Tab-separated table of C-alpha atoms and ligand atoms in Angstrom:
chain	number	residue	atom	x	y	z
T	1165	MET	CA	-17.833	13.592	3.312
T	1166	LYS	CA	-17.627	10.704	0.926
T	1167	PRO	CA	-14.357	9.134	0.938
T	1168	GLU	CA	-13.426	10.259	-2.623
T	1169	GLU	CA	-14.071	13.926	-1.563
T	1170	LEU	CA	-11.208	13.686	0.822
T	1171	VAL	CA	-8.791	13.791	-2.005
T	1172	ASP	CA	-8.652	17.137	-4.173
T	1173	LEU	CA	-6.604	15.723	-7.092
T	1174	LYS	CA	-7.041	19.195	-9.173
T	1175	GLY	CA	-5.913	21.176	-6.056
T	1176	GLY	CA	-3.164	18.487	-5.040
T	1177	ARG	CA	-4.656	18.258	-1.564
T	1178	VAL	CA	-5.658	15.535	0.981
T	1179	HIS	CA	-8.026	15.977	3.740
T	1180	MET	CA	-6.679	14.806	7.026
T	1181	ASP	CA	-9.630	12.559	7.654
T	1182	ALA	CA	-7.992	10.247	5.143
T	1183	TYR	CA	-5.263	9.573	7.756
T	1184	ARG	CA	-7.184	9.810	11.040
T	1185	ASN	CA	-11.015	8.885	10.579
T	1186	PRO	CA	-11.614	5.102	11.514
T	1187	GLU	CA	-14.771	4.945	9.092
T	1188	VAL	CA	-12.442	5.793	6.272
T	1189	PHE	CA	-10.088	3.045	7.230
T	1190	ALA	CA	-12.897	0.569	7.274
T	1191	GLU	CA	-13.816	1.762	3.826
T	1192	GLU	CA	-10.238	1.433	2.728
T	1193	MET	CA	-10.116	-2.178	4.053
T	1194	ARG	CA	-13.323	-2.880	2.026
T	1195	ARG	CA	-12.585	-1.127	-1.049
T	1196	ILE	CA	-8.823	-1.471	-1.640
T	1197	PHE	CA	-7.341	-4.164	0.664
T	1198	HIS	CA	-10.417	-6.637	-0.082
T	1199	LYS	CA	-10.665	-5.734	-3.715
T	1200	VAL	CA	-7.281	-5.287	-5.543
T	1201	TRP	CA	-4.211	-7.706	-5.552
T	1202	ILE	CA	-2.285	-7.484	-2.387
T	1203	TYR	CA	1.472	-8.698	-2.002
T	1204	VAL	CA	1.647	-11.498	0.475
T	1205	GLY	CA	5.187	-13.048	-0.097
T	1206	HIS	CA	8.018	-14.122	-2.494
T	1207	GLU	CA	8.482	-17.661	-3.974
T	1208	SER	CA	12.039	-17.659	-2.393
T	1209	GLU	CA	10.470	-17.695	0.897
T	1210	ILE	CA	8.598	-21.027	0.194
T	1211	PRO	CA	10.823	-22.955	-2.141
T	1212	SER	CA	10.236	-26.527	-0.845
T	1213	THR	CA	7.008	-28.682	-0.108
T	1214	GLY	CA	5.567	-27.885	3.427
T	1215	ASP	CA	7.178	-24.237	3.604
T	1216	TYR	CA	4.935	-21.561	4.718
T	1217	LYS	CA	4.872	-18.011	5.883
T	1218	THR	CA	2.239	-15.700	7.377
T	1219	SER	CA	1.072	-12.476	6.020
T	1220	TYR	CA	-1.991	-10.140	5.905
T	1221	LEU	CA	-4.612	-8.974	3.165
T	1222	GLY	CA	-5.347	-5.707	4.988
T	1223	GLN	CA	-6.195	-6.932	8.535
T	1224	VAL	CA	-7.053	-10.649	7.295
T	1225	PRO	CA	-4.353	-12.903	8.876
T	1226	VAL	CA	-3.245	-15.368	6.033
T	1227	ILE	CA	-1.029	-18.458	5.673
T	1228	VAL	CA	1.004	-18.707	2.477
T	1229	SER	CA	2.017	-22.404	1.985
T	1230	ARG	CA	3.636	-24.617	-0.537
T	1231	ASP	CA	1.829	-27.962	-0.805
T	1232	GLU	CA	2.845	-31.374	-1.854
T	1233	ASP	CA	1.952	-30.765	-5.464
T	1234	MET	CA	4.181	-27.556	-5.178
T	1235	GLY	CA	1.069	-25.372	-5.472
T	1236	ILE	CA	0.801	-22.027	-3.617
T	1237	ASN	CA	-2.173	-21.625	-1.372
T	1238	VAL	CA	-3.325	-18.537	0.556
T	1239	LEU	CA	-5.403	-19.659	3.668
T	1240	VAL	CA	-7.119	-17.657	6.119
T	1241	ASN	CA	-5.218	-18.085	9.403
T	1242	ARG	CA	-8.372	-18.787	11.446
T	1243	CYS	CA	-9.722	-22.162	12.826
T	1244	ALA	CA	-13.169	-23.232	11.333
T	1245	HIS	CA	-14.107	-24.029	14.986
T	1246	ARG	CA	-14.136	-20.978	17.110
T	1247	GLY	CA	-11.695	-18.723	15.243
T	1248	THR	CA	-8.333	-19.106	16.849
T	1249	THR	CA	-5.203	-18.500	14.606
T	1250	VAL	CA	-3.664	-21.893	13.643
T	1251	CYS	CA	-0.211	-20.731	12.881
T	1252	GLN	CA	1.691	-18.348	15.187
T	1253	ARG	CA	5.211	-18.274	13.380
T	1254	ASP	CA	6.417	-15.814	10.736
T	1255	SER	CA	7.578	-18.669	8.666
T	1256	GLY	CA	8.573	-22.427	8.796
T	1257	ASN	CA	7.936	-25.818	7.345
T	1258	ALA	CA	4.753	-27.966	8.049
T	1259	SER	CA	2.284	-30.358	6.480
T	1260	TYR	CA	-0.190	-29.786	9.071
T	1261	PHE	CA	-1.414	-26.991	11.106
T	1262	LYS	CA	-3.173	-27.674	14.538
T	1263	CYS	CA	-5.239	-25.444	16.448
T	1264	GLU	CA	-4.107	-25.346	20.003
T	1265	TYR	CA	-7.341	-24.831	21.565
T	1266	HIS	CA	-9.213	-28.014	20.763
T	1267	ALA	CA	-6.764	-29.521	18.570
T	1268	TRP	CA	-8.464	-29.680	15.183
T	1269	VAL	CA	-5.875	-30.446	12.352
T	1270	TYR	CA	-5.690	-28.983	8.820
T	1271	ASN	CA	-3.448	-29.752	5.963
T	1272	ASN	CA	-1.409	-27.243	4.090
T	1273	LYS	CA	-4.150	-26.952	1.384
T	1274	GLY	CA	-6.431	-25.986	4.154
T	1275	ALA	CA	-8.503	-29.262	4.462
T	1276	LEU	CA	-9.801	-30.214	7.878
T	1277	THR	CA	-8.194	-33.531	8.425
T	1278	GLY	CA	-8.722	-34.098	12.148
T	1279	VAL	CA	-11.422	-33.329	14.824
T	1280	ALA	CA	-10.372	-34.202	18.379
T	1281	LEU	CA	-13.087	-36.399	20.171
T	1282	ARG	CA	-14.755	-36.717	16.743
T	1283	ARG	CA	-17.285	-39.339	18.117
T	1284	GLY	CA	-18.684	-36.840	20.302
T	1285	TYR	CA	-20.066	-34.976	17.477
T	1286	ALA	CA	-23.368	-35.991	15.531
T	1287	ASP	CA	-22.744	-35.863	11.826
T	1288	SER	CA	-25.300	-32.948	11.396
T	1289	GLU	CA	-23.233	-30.946	14.090
T	1290	LEU	CA	-20.275	-30.609	11.736
T	1291	PRO	CA	-20.925	-28.546	8.631
T	1292	LYS	CA	-19.644	-30.205	5.389
T	1293	ASP	CA	-16.447	-28.871	3.615
T	1294	ILE	CA	-15.231	-26.784	6.487
T	1295	GLY	CA	-11.569	-25.996	6.566
T	1296	LEU	CA	-9.305	-23.032	6.529
T	1297	GLN	CA	-10.759	-20.650	4.094
T	1298	ARG	CA	-8.920	-20.340	0.772
T	1299	ILE	CA	-8.170	-16.841	-0.748
T	1300	PRO	CA	-10.147	-17.012	-4.043
T	1301	LYS	CA	-7.321	-15.523	-6.264
T	1302	VAL	CA	-3.564	-16.291	-6.138
T	1303	ASP	CA	-0.938	-15.524	-8.833
T	1304	THR	CA	2.585	-14.616	-9.135
T	1305	TYR	CA	4.659	-12.111	-11.258
T	1306	GLN	CA	8.544	-12.524	-11.294
T	1307	GLY	CA	8.455	-14.569	-8.057
T	1308	LEU	CA	6.159	-11.950	-6.214
T	1309	ILE	CA	3.181	-13.755	-4.795
T	1310	PHE	CA	-0.177	-11.787	-4.875
T	1311	ALA	CA	-3.588	-12.699	-3.525
T	1312	SER	CA	-7.070	-11.218	-3.814
T	1313	LEU	CA	-10.187	-11.617	-1.810
T	1314	ASN	CA	-12.152	-10.344	-4.937
T	1315	PRO	CA	-13.108	-13.445	-7.229
T	1316	ASP	CA	-13.819	-11.020	-9.982
T	1317	VAL	CA	-10.498	-9.016	-9.771
T	1318	GLU	CA	-8.819	-8.246	-13.000
T	1319	SER	CA	-5.724	-10.230	-13.929
T	1320	LEU	CA	-2.687	-9.661	-12.143
T	1321	VAL	CA	-0.714	-8.806	-15.374
T	1322	ASP	CA	-3.468	-6.085	-16.110
T	1323	TYR	CA	-3.246	-4.756	-12.484
T	1324	LEU	CA	0.580	-4.297	-12.412
T	1325	GLY	CA	0.304	-2.496	-15.913
T	1326	HIS	CA	3.228	-0.355	-16.493
T	1327	ALA	CA	4.971	-1.557	-13.390
T	1328	ARG	CA	5.614	-4.823	-15.107
T	1329	SER	CA	8.652	-3.912	-17.099
T	1330	TYR	CA	10.401	-2.584	-13.885
T	1331	LEU	CA	9.719	-5.890	-12.196
T	1332	ASP	CA	11.294	-7.690	-15.055
T	1333	ASP	CA	14.287	-5.574	-14.760
T	1334	TRP	CA	14.447	-6.406	-10.931
T	1335	VAL	CA	15.017	-9.981	-11.606
T	1336	ARG	CA	17.559	-9.237	-14.383
T	1337	GLN	CA	20.104	-7.999	-12.046
T	1338	THR	CA	22.095	-11.173	-12.477
T	1339	PRO	CA	22.228	-13.565	-15.329
T	1340	SER	CA	20.543	-16.219	-13.532
T	1341	GLY	CA	17.597	-14.091	-12.320
T	1342	GLN	CA	17.668	-15.376	-8.953
T	1343	VAL	CA	16.216	-13.131	-6.131
T	1344	ASP	CA	16.278	-14.512	-2.480
T	1345	LEU	CA	14.316	-12.782	0.330
T	1346	ARG	CA	15.634	-15.298	3.133
T	1347	GLY	CA	18.842	-13.254	3.944
T	1348	GLY	CA	17.174	-11.218	6.732
T	1349	ASP	CA	13.872	-9.688	7.640
T	1350	TRP	CA	12.613	-7.626	10.437
T	1351	LYS	CA	9.408	-5.775	11.373
T	1352	LEU	CA	8.667	-2.361	12.700
T	1353	THR	CA	5.438	-0.778	14.094
T	1354	TYR	CA	4.639	2.937	13.977
T	1355	ARG	CA	1.757	4.766	15.322
T	1356	GLY	CA	0.538	6.275	12.199
T	1357	ASN	CA	-1.543	5.691	8.949
T	1358	TRP	CA	-0.511	3.124	6.386
T	1359	LYS	CA	-0.442	5.610	3.710
T	1360	LEU	CA	2.361	7.693	5.219
T	1361	GLN	CA	4.803	4.791	4.539
T	1362	ALA	CA	3.331	4.314	0.923
T	1363	GLU	CA	3.729	8.032	0.226
T	1364	ASN	CA	7.341	8.086	1.533
T	1365	SER	CA	8.652	5.024	-0.134
T	1366	THR	CA	9.262	6.542	-3.389
T	1367	GLU	CA	9.589	10.286	-2.333
T	1368	GLY	CA	12.610	12.089	-3.665
T	1369	TYR	CA	11.993	15.521	-1.900
T	1370	HIS	CA	13.073	14.676	1.554
T	1371	PRO	CA	16.428	12.905	1.572
T	1372	ASP	CA	18.530	16.084	1.345
T	1373	PHE	CA	17.025	17.301	4.551
T	1374	LEU	CA	15.653	14.437	6.525
T	1375	HIS	CA	18.521	12.039	5.733
T	1376	GLN	CA	21.323	14.623	6.167
T	1377	ALA	CA	22.959	12.908	9.086
T	1378	ALA	CA	22.732	9.329	7.422
T	1379	VAL	CA	24.523	10.775	4.339
T	1380	GLN	CA	27.304	12.133	6.498
T	1381	VAL	CA	27.882	8.955	8.118
T	1382	GLN	CA	28.076	7.335	4.723
T	1383	VAL	CA	30.509	9.938	3.482
T	1384	TYR	CA	32.515	9.691	6.744
T	1385	ASN	CA	32.711	5.863	6.293
T	1386	SER	CA	33.674	6.038	2.697
T	1387	ASN	CA	36.438	8.393	3.424
T	1388	ARG	CA	37.979	6.231	6.174
T	1389	ARG	CA	37.919	3.427	3.778
T	1390	ARG	CA	39.490	5.687	1.063
T	1391	ALA	CA	42.224	6.738	3.508
T	1392	ALA	CA	42.996	3.057	4.739
T	1393	ALA	CA	43.269	2.050	0.877
T	1394	GLY	CA	45.720	4.962	0.313
T	1395	VAL	CA	43.282	6.617	-2.282
T	1396	GLN	CA	43.789	10.309	-2.780
T	1397	GLY	CA	40.921	12.823	-2.275
T	1398	GLN	CA	37.785	13.054	-0.197
T	1399	ALA	CA	34.364	11.924	-1.087
T	1400	ARG	CA	31.679	14.755	-0.824
T	1401	PRO	CA	27.971	14.374	0.128
T	1402	GLN	CA	25.935	14.761	-3.016
T	1403	ARG	CA	22.573	16.341	-2.736
T	1404	THR	CA	19.551	14.274	-4.392
T	1405	ALA	CA	18.143	17.439	-5.860
T	1406	THR	CA	21.368	18.042	-7.930
T	1407	LEU	CA	21.064	14.797	-9.480
T	1408	ASP	CA	19.127	13.997	-12.817
T	1409	GLY	CA	16.026	11.860	-12.331
T	1410	LEU	CA	12.258	11.409	-13.045
T	1411	GLY	CA	9.135	10.597	-11.061
T	1412	ARG	CA	6.377	8.415	-12.715
T	1413	ASP	CA	2.820	7.581	-12.154
T	1414	LEU	CA	2.338	4.273	-13.708
T	1415	GLY	CA	-1.424	4.222	-13.050
T	1416	ARG	CA	-3.621	2.351	-10.384
T	1417	GLY	CA	-1.428	3.956	-7.561
T	1418	HIS	CA	1.713	2.347	-8.645
T	1419	ASN	CA	4.691	4.753	-8.914
T	1420	LEU	CA	8.323	5.101	-9.328
T	1421	LEU	CA	11.243	7.389	-8.527
T	1422	GLU	CA	14.100	7.051	-10.896
T	1423	VAL	CA	17.673	8.428	-10.250
T	1424	PRO	CA	20.260	6.878	-12.760
T	1425	GLN	CA	23.164	8.020	-10.731
T	1426	VAL	CA	22.350	5.069	-8.342
T	1427	GLN	CA	23.985	2.959	-10.929
T	1428	LEU	CA	27.362	4.654	-10.866
T	1429	LEU	CA	27.539	3.786	-7.204
T	1430	ALA	CA	26.601	0.058	-8.031
T	1431	ARG	CA	28.895	0.047	-11.091
T	1432	ARG	CA	31.942	0.630	-8.875
T	1433	ARG	CA	31.361	-2.564	-7.040
T	1434	TYR	CA	30.741	-4.646	-10.276
T	1435	SER	CA	33.749	-6.285	-12.049
T	1436	GLN	CA	34.086	-5.812	-15.652
T	1437	GLU	CA	33.695	-9.510	-16.159
T	1438	PHE	CA	30.280	-9.540	-14.409
T	1439	ILE	CA	29.091	-6.423	-16.342
T	1440	ASP	CA	30.193	-8.367	-19.687
T	1441	GLU	CA	28.072	-11.351	-18.561
T	1442	LEU	CA	25.060	-9.079	-17.846
T	1443	SER	CA	25.601	-7.531	-21.153
T	1444	ASP	CA	25.742	-11.088	-23.034
T	1445	SER	CA	22.578	-11.979	-21.240
T	1446	TYR	CA	20.247	-9.186	-21.833
T	1447	GLY	CA	21.928	-6.989	-24.159
T	1448	GLU	CA	24.289	-3.972	-23.958
T	1449	ASP	CA	21.488	-1.417	-24.307
T	1450	GLN	CA	19.939	-2.924	-21.320
T	1451	LEU	CA	22.722	-2.524	-18.841
T	1452	GLY	CA	21.226	0.865	-17.923
T	1453	ASN	CA	17.928	-0.730	-16.780
T	1454	VAL	CA	19.220	-3.865	-14.907
T	1455	LEU	CA	22.303	-2.451	-13.156
T	1456	GLY	CA	21.369	-1.163	-9.794
T	1457	PRO	CA	18.607	-0.927	-10.894
T	1458	PRO	CA	18.252	2.950	-10.665
T	1459	TRP	CA	14.758	3.231	-9.287
T	1460	ARG	CA	12.546	2.828	-6.194
T	1461	LEU	CA	9.077	1.391	-6.806
T	1462	LEU	CA	5.816	1.400	-5.196
T	1463	ILE	CA	3.229	-1.347	-6.014
T	1464	PHE	CA	-0.185	-0.023	-4.672
T	1465	PRO	CA	-1.047	-0.421	-1.923
T	1466	ASN	CA	1.374	-2.536	0.151
T	1467	LEU	CA	4.636	-3.332	-1.680
T	1468	ALA	CA	7.748	-1.174	-1.978
T	1469	ILE	CA	10.872	-2.220	-3.638
T	1470	ALA	CA	14.328	-0.009	-3.549
T	1471	GLY	CA	17.574	-1.466	-4.253
T	1472	SER	CA	18.479	-3.989	-1.376
T	1473	ASN	CA	15.180	-3.487	0.421
T	1474	LEU	CA	11.678	-4.892	-0.047
T	1475	ARG	CA	9.138	-3.720	2.323
T	1476	VAL	CA	5.508	-4.779	2.876
T	1477	ILE	CA	2.748	-2.269	4.579
T	1478	ASN	CA	0.285	-4.083	6.842
T	1479	PRO	CA	-2.255	-1.698	8.089
T	1480	LEU	CA	-3.299	-2.377	11.791
T	1481	SER	CA	-5.659	0.369	12.360
T	1482	VAL	CA	-6.284	4.000	11.272
T	1483	ASP	CA	-3.279	5.109	13.148
T	1484	GLU	CA	-0.967	2.213	13.616
T	1485	THR	CA	0.906	0.250	10.900
T	1486	ASP	CA	3.255	-2.735	10.794
T	1487	VAL	CA	5.943	-2.598	8.089
T	1488	ARG	CA	7.852	-5.870	7.386
T	1489	GLN	CA	11.139	-5.384	5.556
T	1490	TYR	CA	13.356	-7.929	3.724
T	1491	PHE	CA	16.903	-7.969	2.529
T	1492	VAL	CA	16.912	-8.607	-1.145
T	1493	ASP	CA	19.832	-10.889	-1.798
T	1494	LEU	CA	21.081	-11.733	-5.200
T	1495	PRO	CA	22.708	-15.292	-4.638
T	1496	THR	CA	24.547	-15.460	-7.869
T	1497	ALA	CA	25.971	-11.885	-7.911
T	1498	PRO	CA	29.757	-11.495	-7.300
T	1499	ASP	CA	30.672	-11.439	-3.470
T	1500	ALA	CA	31.691	-7.613	-3.716
T	1501	VAL	CA	28.168	-6.764	-4.918
T	1502	ARG	CA	26.364	-8.993	-2.380
T	1503	ALA	CA	28.535	-7.209	0.356
T	1504	PHE	CA	27.684	-3.848	-0.851
T	1505	ARG	CA	23.949	-4.583	-0.954
T	1506	ARG	CA	24.198	-5.901	2.503
T	1507	GLU	CA	26.082	-3.058	3.776
T	1508	GLN	CA	23.453	-0.650	2.319
T	1509	GLU	CA	20.516	-2.470	3.812
T	1510	GLN	CA	22.059	-2.649	7.241
T	1511	GLY	CA	23.432	0.919	7.135
T	1512	PHE	CA	20.364	2.541	6.077
T	1513	TYR	CA	17.208	0.572	6.533
T	1514	GLY	CA	18.080	-2.014	9.128
T	1515	PRO	CA	17.335	-2.071	12.876
T	1516	SER	CA	20.437	-0.259	13.493
T	1517	GLY	CA	20.465	1.608	10.330
T	1518	TYR	CA	20.681	5.567	10.232
T	1519	GLY	CA	18.246	6.226	7.588
T	1520	GLY	CA	15.081	4.309	7.881
T	1521	PRO	CA	14.283	5.383	11.366
T	1522	ASP	CA	14.285	9.189	10.306
T	1523	ASP	CA	11.230	8.432	8.197
T	1524	VAL	CA	9.229	6.401	10.895
T	1525	GLU	CA	9.827	9.485	13.253
T	1526	MET	CA	8.286	11.869	10.450
T	1527	PHE	CA	5.347	9.424	10.207
T	1528	GLU	CA	4.528	9.803	14.073
T	1529	ARG	CA	4.960	13.401	13.867
T	1530	MET	CA	2.584	13.684	10.972
T	1531	GLN	CA	-0.034	11.648	12.760
T	1532	GLU	CA	0.343	13.866	15.854
T	1533	GLY	CA	-0.143	16.944	13.579
T	1534	PHE	CA	-3.359	15.332	12.026
T	1535	LYS	CA	-4.857	15.751	15.621
T	1536	SER	CA	-5.487	19.380	14.659
T	1537	GLY	CA	-8.181	18.037	12.412
T	1538	ALA	CA	-10.413	17.588	15.443
T	1539	ALA	CA	-10.932	21.420	15.056
T	1540	SER	CA	-13.355	21.921	12.351
T	1541	THR	CA	-12.354	25.765	12.167
T	1542	LEU	CA	-8.712	24.909	11.164
T	1543	ASP	CA	-7.316	24.139	7.757
T	1544	PRO	CA	-7.992	20.282	7.072
T	1545	TRP	CA	-5.670	19.934	4.063
T	1546	VAL	CA	-2.257	18.675	3.473
T	1547	LEU	CA	-0.374	19.700	0.227
T	1548	PHE	CA	0.988	17.571	-2.606
T	1549	THR	CA	1.525	20.352	-5.192
T	1550	ARG	CA	5.003	20.376	-5.860
T	1551	GLN	CA	5.730	20.685	-9.668
T	1552	MET	CA	2.361	19.746	-10.431
T	1553	GLU	CA	2.321	22.266	-13.352
T	1554	ASP	CA	5.277	20.498	-15.014
T	1555	GLU	CA	3.644	17.176	-15.003
T	1556	LYS	CA	3.202	15.604	-18.479
T	1557	VAL	CA	0.986	12.877	-19.612
T	1558	LEU	CA	2.601	10.423	-22.136
T	1559	PRO	CA	0.629	8.710	-25.058
T	1560	ASP	CA	0.386	5.395	-23.065
T	1561	GLY	CA	-1.291	7.229	-20.089
T	1562	GLN	CA	1.788	7.318	-17.682
T	1563	ARG	CA	2.418	10.675	-16.116
T	1564	VAL	CA	6.077	11.923	-15.764
T	1565	GLY	CA	7.501	14.756	-13.520
T	1566	GLY	CA	10.720	15.671	-11.724
T	1567	HIS	CA	12.320	13.237	-9.153
T	1568	THR	CA	11.853	15.751	-6.230
T	1569	SER	CA	8.231	16.516	-7.256
T	1570	GLU	CA	5.276	14.979	-5.430
T	1571	ILE	CA	3.928	13.189	-8.739
T	1572	MET	CA	4.663	9.889	-6.861
T	1573	GLN	CA	2.494	10.877	-4.036
T	1574	ARG	CA	-0.294	12.337	-6.414
T	1575	ALA	CA	-0.130	8.804	-8.176
T	1576	VAL	CA	-0.924	7.257	-4.846
T	1577	TYR	CA	-4.111	9.365	-4.401
T	1578	ARG	CA	-5.056	8.941	-7.956
T	1579	GLY	CA	-5.088	5.203	-7.429
T	1580	TRP	CA	-6.787	5.834	-3.899
T	1581	VAL	CA	-9.679	7.790	-5.476
T	1582	ARG	CA	-10.193	5.149	-8.195
T	1583	GLN	CA	-10.826	2.376	-5.834
T	1584	MET	CA	-12.430	4.504	-3.033
T	1585	SER	CA	-15.109	6.070	-5.458
T	1586	GLU	CA	-18.521	4.266	-5.651
T	1587	GLU	CA	-18.217	3.224	-9.224
T	1588	ALA	CA	-15.158	1.247	-8.406
Y	1786	LIG	FE1	-9.711	-24.140	16.882
Y	1786	LIG	FE2	-11.398	-25.080	18.845
Y	1786	LIG	S1	-10.922	-22.993	18.093
Y	1786	LIG	S2	-10.222	-26.500	17.652
Y	1787	LIG	FE1	13.425	8.463	3.603
């Protein structure tokens, strides 16, 4: 089967080989992760000269560095000599990277500046212009750093398309527009395909069921706080399905889950004074977009943003994935707001959170279920048909549907097919 035949868009189905076949995975690296814009970091992680962090373009290890001219470099983390990685840390500050094997040294723009026992090499034995290879395309949007191995990739602005206005709102959560990702990050690895995390990050169908225990704990904690503060009445769990919301297919695989009720939660922690400041900065009619903000966004293929959380999906193999998660701090927001966001992050997503692990457990169970694909007589399809008939196409090409529909997941596969088909 050709890769693009593994997705039946009209029928709302995906073949299990898309999650379990190593050849499909290799094609995904070639046609998606080496072709489009891939998120590699945020400017707040490398604010000063010499700052660096490591990341991946698919399976390609890279160093994202801030050089002496304040430029951003994305360099392949691979010594030009025999291939050893030259940087082992997640982040730090360094003007030079030294390979531990034979001590070749590179500056943070990637140039080779030192070869140990240089005199032992004849001039012809060292190729000219070697160094850490540079990723040809690097660009930023609202502080988010993207890179592409494809020298002919379309502009980042075009690639982000309809997703841009949400990223604009993301930095307008405070009048200063500051976002800081250095408040705490962690990494998890699960035994499952990378697309399981991509599908899940904006899904509105599962929370009422899978995260029931998390919701109960949240309600329990909030009732304890109310009782301690002498507040009358009890909070009750609210089901996502009973709220108003929307799902959006933003094109190119990007998609969004929008539940405005989220703002009400956030609003309670915002002082009127701060709301007035926001309103003065961006206009009262914009408050609904910038408070909260009330959505979860997937930038295909590897970036998901949801409230206090930003996650990066790094595929390791067809059935193993790394997810690196960051707390999104707003350094100039009122203390109560920052504390609320931190609470949400630690309580739901963090290593001791009671929500995030639910999803990861489902990814591993799905990958186990996909083993049934080994028998050619069994049904090989998984379904994404929910509320497919209600999907509407807007004049600007966006598609909208219900917030518990599977329009977001169909969006992922519409983007996937676009990249995986021969013409792409
Ligand atoms: Fe890096 Fe030899 S492999 S110096
Ligand atoms: Fe979930």
